[in-house]
Short mmCIF file of C-alpha atoms in Angstrom, two decimals:
data_model
loop_
_atom_site.label_atom_id
_atom_site.label_comp_id
_atom_site.label_asym_id
_atom_site.label_seq_id
_atom_site.Cartn_x
_atom_site.Cartn_y
_atom_site.Cartn_z
CA MET A 1 89.55 107.14 -15.12
CA LYS A 2 90.85 109.13 -11.59
CA PRO A 3 93.76 112.53 -11.96
CA GLU A 4 95.80 112.28 -9.46
CA VAL A 5 97.95 115.87 -9.11
CA ILE A 6 100.62 116.01 -7.22
CA PHE A 7 103.26 118.92 -5.64
CA ASN A 8 106.48 118.97 -4.75
CA LEU A 9 105.62 122.18 -2.43
CA ASN A 10 108.41 123.41 -1.49
CA ARG A 11 110.24 123.52 -5.00
CA CYS A 12 107.14 125.59 -5.83
CA LYS A 13 108.32 129.28 -6.49
CA GLY A 14 104.53 130.47 -6.60
CA CYS A 15 105.05 131.84 -10.98
CA GLY A 16 101.59 131.06 -11.73
CA LEU A 17 102.08 129.80 -14.74
CA CYS A 18 100.00 126.22 -14.02
CA VAL A 19 97.71 128.29 -12.90
CA SER A 20 97.16 130.31 -16.52
CA VAL A 21 97.49 126.97 -18.36
CA CYS A 22 94.87 124.79 -16.36
CA PRO A 23 92.13 124.63 -18.97
CA ARG A 24 90.20 123.53 -16.20
CA LYS A 25 90.94 126.69 -13.92
CA ILE A 26 91.40 124.70 -11.03
CA LEU A 27 94.69 125.60 -10.06
CA LYS A 28 95.53 128.33 -7.52
CA LEU A 29 98.13 130.51 -5.42
CA ASP A 30 97.34 129.42 -1.97
CA THR A 31 98.23 132.38 -0.33
CA SER A 32 97.21 130.49 3.13
CA VAL A 33 100.31 128.59 3.12
CA THR A 34 103.93 130.40 2.49
CA ASN A 35 106.39 127.01 1.84
CA ILE A 36 110.22 126.85 3.01
CA LYS A 37 111.85 129.26 -0.22
CA GLY A 38 109.08 131.89 1.05
CA TYR A 39 106.60 131.78 -2.01
CA HIS A 40 102.40 131.24 -1.82
CA PRO A 41 102.53 127.33 -3.55
CA SER A 42 99.86 126.52 -6.22
CA VAL A 43 97.41 123.72 -5.16
CA ILE A 44 94.70 122.36 -6.66
CA SER A 45 91.33 123.08 -5.51
CA ASP A 46 89.07 120.78 -6.99
CA GLN A 47 90.66 117.60 -8.01
CA SER A 48 87.52 115.76 -9.41
CA GLN A 49 87.10 118.58 -12.05
CA CYS A 50 91.02 117.17 -13.57
CA ILE A 51 91.61 116.03 -16.77
CA ALA A 52 94.84 115.00 -16.25
CA CYS A 53 96.32 116.79 -19.31
CA GLY A 54 99.54 117.22 -18.08
CA SER A 55 99.25 120.81 -18.96
CA CYS A 56 100.06 122.06 -15.96
CA ALA A 57 103.31 119.90 -14.96
CA ARG A 58 104.60 120.29 -18.80
CA VAL A 59 104.76 123.94 -18.14
CA CYS A 60 106.17 123.96 -14.70
CA PRO A 61 109.40 125.26 -14.91
CA ASP A 62 110.47 123.59 -11.75
CA SER A 63 109.35 120.26 -12.30
CA VAL A 64 106.90 120.67 -9.09
CA ILE A 65 104.31 118.79 -10.89
CA THR A 66 103.59 114.98 -10.72
CA VAL A 67 100.81 114.37 -12.74
CA LEU A 68 99.46 110.11 -12.48
CA LYS A 69 96.34 109.05 -13.87
CA HIS A 70 94.64 105.73 -11.86
CA GLU A 71 92.55 103.37 -13.73
CA GLU A 72 89.93 102.48 -11.52
CA ASP A 73 89.07 98.31 -11.25
CA THR A 74 86.29 96.93 -13.51
CA MET B 1 96.98 100.57 -12.76
CA THR B 2 98.32 103.82 -12.09
CA GLN B 3 99.52 105.17 -15.73
CA ILE B 4 102.33 108.22 -15.42
CA ILE B 5 101.04 111.25 -17.57
CA TYR B 6 103.98 113.81 -16.37
CA GLN B 7 107.05 113.38 -14.00
CA ARG B 8 109.79 115.13 -13.56
CA SER B 9 112.86 114.02 -16.32
CA LYS B 10 115.35 111.41 -15.30
CA GLY B 11 117.33 114.11 -17.76
CA LEU B 12 116.93 116.51 -14.73
CA LYS B 13 119.36 116.42 -11.66
CA ASP B 14 117.53 116.95 -8.50
CA VAL B 15 117.91 119.98 -7.42
CA GLU B 16 116.28 123.17 -7.24
CA THR B 17 117.30 125.77 -10.36
CA HIS B 18 118.34 129.39 -9.46
CA TYR B 19 116.12 131.19 -11.69
CA CYS B 20 113.88 133.63 -11.10
CA PRO B 21 109.50 132.57 -10.57
CA GLY B 22 107.92 131.59 -14.61
CA CYS B 23 111.93 131.89 -15.91
CA HIS B 24 111.42 129.75 -19.07
CA HIS B 25 115.14 128.70 -18.75
CA GLY B 26 113.61 125.79 -16.64
CA ILE B 27 111.23 125.30 -19.04
CA ILE B 28 113.92 124.43 -22.24
CA HIS B 29 115.93 122.76 -19.68
CA LYS B 30 113.14 120.18 -19.18
CA LEU B 31 112.77 120.18 -22.96
CA ILE B 32 116.81 119.26 -23.62
CA ALA B 33 116.37 117.25 -20.86
CA GLU B 34 113.12 115.30 -21.80
CA VAL B 35 114.89 115.09 -25.57
CA LEU B 36 118.18 113.58 -24.51
CA VAL B 37 116.47 110.93 -22.42
CA GLU B 38 113.87 110.28 -25.20
CA MET B 39 117.09 109.77 -27.47
CA ASP B 40 119.28 108.11 -25.35
CA LEU B 41 121.94 110.31 -24.99
CA LEU B 42 122.15 111.29 -21.39
CA ASP B 43 125.49 109.32 -20.79
CA THR B 44 126.62 110.67 -23.90
CA ALA B 45 125.37 113.95 -25.03
CA VAL B 46 128.32 117.61 -23.95
CA GLY B 47 126.21 120.68 -23.26
CA VAL B 48 128.52 123.91 -23.25
CA SER B 49 126.91 126.63 -21.47
CA PRO B 50 127.31 130.10 -21.59
CA VAL B 51 128.15 133.48 -19.25
CA GLY B 52 124.56 134.66 -18.20
CA CYS B 53 121.80 133.40 -16.48
CA SER B 54 122.17 129.64 -17.64
CA VAL B 55 126.05 130.23 -16.47
CA LEU B 56 125.02 127.29 -13.82
CA ALA B 57 122.82 124.85 -16.71
CA GLY B 58 125.06 122.04 -15.49
CA ASN B 59 124.42 121.56 -12.60
CA TYR B 60 120.80 121.16 -13.67
CA LEU B 61 120.79 119.11 -16.88
CA ASP B 62 122.79 115.20 -15.61
CA CYS B 63 124.88 115.43 -19.07
CA ASP B 64 128.41 116.85 -19.36
CA PHE B 65 128.70 119.87 -19.15
CA VAL B 66 131.57 122.43 -20.06
CA GLU B 67 130.98 126.13 -18.81
CA ALA B 68 132.80 129.08 -21.99
CA ALA B 69 133.73 131.82 -21.63
CA HIS B 70 131.17 135.22 -22.55
CA GLY B 71 129.98 134.54 -26.21
CA ARG B 72 132.65 131.51 -26.31
CA ALA B 73 130.64 128.49 -26.68
CA PRO B 74 130.15 128.10 -30.35
CA ALA B 75 134.29 127.73 -30.15
CA VAL B 76 134.24 125.22 -26.78
CA ALA B 77 131.49 123.14 -28.72
CA THR B 78 133.23 123.18 -32.18
CA GLY B 79 137.05 121.81 -30.61
CA ILE B 80 134.74 119.15 -28.09
CA LYS B 81 132.71 118.24 -31.91
CA ARG B 82 135.39 117.81 -33.61
CA VAL B 83 137.07 115.29 -30.60
CA LEU B 84 134.23 113.14 -29.85
CA PRO B 85 132.85 113.47 -33.78
CA ASN B 86 130.03 110.17 -32.26
CA HIS B 87 129.11 112.82 -29.24
CA LEU B 88 125.73 115.09 -29.65
CA VAL B 89 127.24 118.39 -28.20
CA PHE B 90 124.99 121.43 -27.80
CA THR B 91 125.82 124.88 -26.86
CA TYR B 92 122.93 127.10 -24.93
CA GLN B 93 123.31 130.33 -24.43
CA GLY B 94 121.55 133.50 -24.20
CA ASP B 95 120.98 136.79 -26.04
CA GLY B 96 123.38 138.44 -24.68
CA ASP B 97 126.08 135.89 -24.99
CA LEU B 98 125.14 134.69 -28.57
CA ALA B 99 123.76 137.81 -29.96
CA SER B 100 126.11 140.26 -28.22
CA ILE B 101 129.66 140.01 -27.54
CA GLY B 102 130.01 136.10 -29.56
CA ALA B 103 127.72 137.47 -33.05
CA GLY B 104 131.31 136.57 -34.63
CA GLU B 105 131.56 133.18 -32.92
CA ILE B 106 128.81 132.16 -33.71
CA VAL B 107 128.77 133.29 -37.36
CA HIS B 108 131.49 131.64 -38.41
CA ALA B 109 130.91 128.30 -36.28
CA THR B 110 127.82 128.65 -38.42
CA ALA B 111 129.63 129.45 -42.27
CA ARG B 112 132.23 126.18 -41.19
CA GLY B 113 128.82 124.00 -40.82
CA GLU B 114 129.75 122.76 -37.62
CA HIS B 115 127.93 119.65 -36.66
CA PHE B 116 126.80 120.66 -33.14
CA THR B 117 123.26 122.12 -32.29
CA THR B 118 122.81 126.10 -30.70
CA ILE B 119 119.92 126.24 -28.23
CA PHE B 120 120.10 130.26 -28.42
CA ILE B 121 117.68 131.78 -25.68
CA ASN B 122 115.91 135.20 -26.35
CA ASN B 123 114.30 136.74 -24.13
CA ALA B 124 115.20 140.43 -25.94
CA ILE B 125 116.94 141.64 -22.46
CA TYR B 126 120.60 141.23 -20.44
CA GLY B 127 119.33 138.85 -17.09
CA MET B 128 121.98 138.59 -15.03
CA THR B 129 123.00 141.83 -14.49
CA GLY B 130 119.69 143.61 -14.15
CA GLY B 131 117.85 144.28 -17.66
CA GLN B 132 120.25 146.34 -19.55
CA MET B 133 119.21 146.43 -23.07
CA ALA B 134 120.62 143.47 -25.39
CA PRO B 135 121.05 143.86 -29.18
CA THR B 136 117.55 142.08 -29.61
CA THR B 137 115.64 144.29 -27.07
CA LEU B 138 112.21 145.55 -29.14
CA LEU B 139 111.87 149.01 -30.47
CA GLY B 140 110.56 151.27 -27.97
CA GLN B 141 111.14 148.54 -24.77
CA LYS B 142 111.89 149.72 -21.39
CA THR B 143 115.08 148.28 -19.87
CA THR B 144 117.76 150.05 -17.20
CA THR B 145 119.80 151.13 -19.91
CA SER B 146 116.85 152.39 -21.73
CA GLN B 147 114.32 153.98 -20.01
CA SER B 148 112.56 155.66 -22.57
CA GLY B 149 112.65 153.15 -24.86
CA ARG B 150 114.90 151.56 -27.48
CA ASP B 151 115.25 154.13 -30.14
CA PRO B 152 116.07 152.67 -32.92
CA LEU B 153 118.10 156.64 -34.17
CA LEU B 154 120.67 156.15 -30.54
CA HIS B 155 120.79 152.49 -30.47
CA GLY B 156 120.05 150.63 -33.62
CA ARG B 157 117.45 147.79 -34.69
CA PRO B 158 116.86 144.31 -32.73
CA VAL B 159 119.21 141.93 -34.38
CA ARG B 160 117.54 138.44 -36.13
CA MET B 161 120.00 136.01 -35.12
CA ALA B 162 118.12 132.92 -37.42
CA GLU B 163 116.97 135.18 -40.05
CA MET B 164 120.99 135.91 -40.11
CA LEU B 165 122.42 132.75 -40.11
CA SER B 166 120.17 131.45 -42.58
CA THR B 167 121.96 132.81 -45.02
CA LEU B 168 124.94 130.88 -44.30
CA ASP B 169 125.27 128.07 -46.45
CA GLY B 170 126.56 126.17 -42.98
CA MET B 171 123.07 125.88 -41.91
CA ALA B 172 121.16 122.83 -41.85
CA TYR B 173 118.37 123.47 -39.84
CA CYS B 174 117.32 126.52 -38.19
CA GLU B 175 114.01 127.14 -36.22
CA ARG B 176 112.56 129.55 -33.81
CA VAL B 177 110.00 128.26 -31.53
CA THR B 178 109.13 129.85 -28.26
CA ALA B 179 107.89 127.31 -24.67
CA ALA B 180 105.09 130.83 -24.07
CA ASN B 181 101.83 128.58 -24.43
CA MET B 182 101.08 124.71 -24.31
CA PRO B 183 100.72 124.30 -28.63
CA GLU B 184 104.39 126.28 -29.05
CA LEU B 185 106.10 124.74 -26.07
CA ASN B 186 104.97 121.42 -27.98
CA LYS B 187 106.54 122.53 -31.66
CA ALA B 188 109.54 123.63 -29.20
CA LYS B 189 110.55 120.35 -28.57
CA ARG B 190 110.31 118.75 -31.84
CA ALA B 191 112.08 121.75 -32.73
CA ILE B 192 114.74 120.55 -30.21
CA LYS B 193 114.41 117.21 -31.04
CA LYS B 194 114.97 117.55 -35.03
CA ALA B 195 118.33 118.95 -34.43
CA PHE B 196 119.55 116.70 -32.25
CA THR B 197 118.84 114.02 -35.03
CA LEU B 198 119.80 116.10 -37.72
CA GLN B 199 123.64 116.78 -35.94
CA MET B 200 124.32 112.96 -35.25
CA GLN B 201 123.70 112.19 -39.02
CA GLY B 202 125.97 114.81 -38.87
CA ILE B 203 124.46 117.65 -42.11
CA GLY B 204 125.62 120.72 -41.06
CA HIS B 205 124.90 123.53 -38.09
CA THR B 206 122.00 123.13 -36.34
CA PHE B 207 120.12 126.20 -34.93
CA VAL B 208 117.24 126.60 -32.65
CA GLU B 209 116.13 130.09 -31.08
CA VAL B 210 114.15 129.82 -28.39
CA LEU B 211 111.79 132.93 -27.57
CA SER B 212 112.06 132.96 -23.78
CA ALA B 213 110.57 135.05 -21.27
CA CYS B 214 112.16 137.35 -18.19
CA PRO B 215 109.01 138.75 -16.18
CA THR B 216 111.54 140.07 -13.49
CA ASN B 217 113.42 142.23 -15.99
CA TRP B 218 110.37 142.86 -18.09
CA GLY B 219 108.71 143.80 -14.87
CA MET B 220 104.91 141.57 -15.40
CA SER B 221 103.95 138.55 -14.23
CA PRO B 222 105.29 135.28 -15.90
CA ALA B 223 101.71 134.73 -16.86
CA ASP B 224 101.58 137.90 -19.06
CA ALA B 225 105.02 138.04 -19.89
CA SER B 226 104.56 134.23 -21.71
CA ALA B 227 101.51 136.23 -23.40
CA TRP B 228 103.58 139.04 -24.30
CA VAL B 229 106.13 136.27 -25.89
CA LYS B 230 103.22 135.12 -28.13
CA SER B 231 101.46 138.50 -28.77
CA THR B 232 104.60 141.02 -29.21
CA MET B 233 107.82 139.70 -29.34
CA SER B 234 106.59 137.00 -32.25
CA GLN B 235 105.91 139.60 -34.06
CA VAL B 236 109.16 141.13 -34.59
CA TYR B 237 110.66 137.61 -34.48
CA PRO B 238 108.38 135.13 -36.33
CA LEU B 239 108.09 132.00 -35.18
CA GLY B 240 108.99 129.07 -37.76
CA VAL B 241 111.39 127.09 -39.58
CA LYS B 242 113.35 129.18 -41.34
CA LYS B 243 116.05 126.80 -42.94
CA ASP B 244 115.74 122.95 -43.13
CA ILE B 245 118.21 121.64 -45.61
CA THR B 246 116.62 117.99 -45.01
CA ALA B 247 113.38 120.20 -46.48
CA GLU B 248 114.45 121.54 -49.52
CA GLU B 249 115.80 117.84 -50.68
CA LYS B 250 112.30 116.46 -51.21
CA PRO B 251 110.78 117.85 -54.40
#
């Protein structure tokens, strides 16, 4: 099981609700990046820690986040 | 194989919203869109949007929408539902729209038991016009028109619409929810789905009040505003089912 979190970077308004609900505390607002709307967008700092709960995507008011879970071939 | 845990709902148009960062309108739009898709009602549902921040809700939700005059969404929805009884009809109204100028409309639409659903967004303030005091503003809450905090002797007390409307016989299902955290978000979606389901059974008026955050006008960060909804606002506006005639029928 390999989770993947994808951000639609230029739709993000940097509200940080996803950061506040992440149970693994692996999301942050990237202050080194400014998106097309002028906000610091949310990024995932450590993809390997993600448990693919989807909380960040469900709470995002702007539907910025897509969460996928790749099943590893056995 | 790739499993999709969450992706943008097909019930939303692929456009950006004009809402402020962290506004709960975006979250509640998503919940409605997801429910409409799950119930396969996207093509036939008709929404009625209010005056206020969510006046452009029809630009974001991918179903038919009518814009009503300030507070008059229940009257417009009444007409639509009576002409199109097999379509899902819902109003999406803020507290300035529903609890203030439109208070009379919603009371009589509920009293008549009109078969549409009201989604009532209560953020305890006027958002679009710049953070003025609303009927739902909490005692002591500072707004641009109550700068020392709402004073009960000067400004009156908060109006609890869900409890008030539950006393009317036309109300079939009434619940207060919030989208302030993940468990409550899931409950909010279930409440909206139940209201829409009961509407299609034609048993009376259905009403879902959603406690919502306005980080911009409250002067809080979005995360703090969501926490404030749960910690403070839900003390004045208790969450839960206020009326459910389908539950009362069971022993």
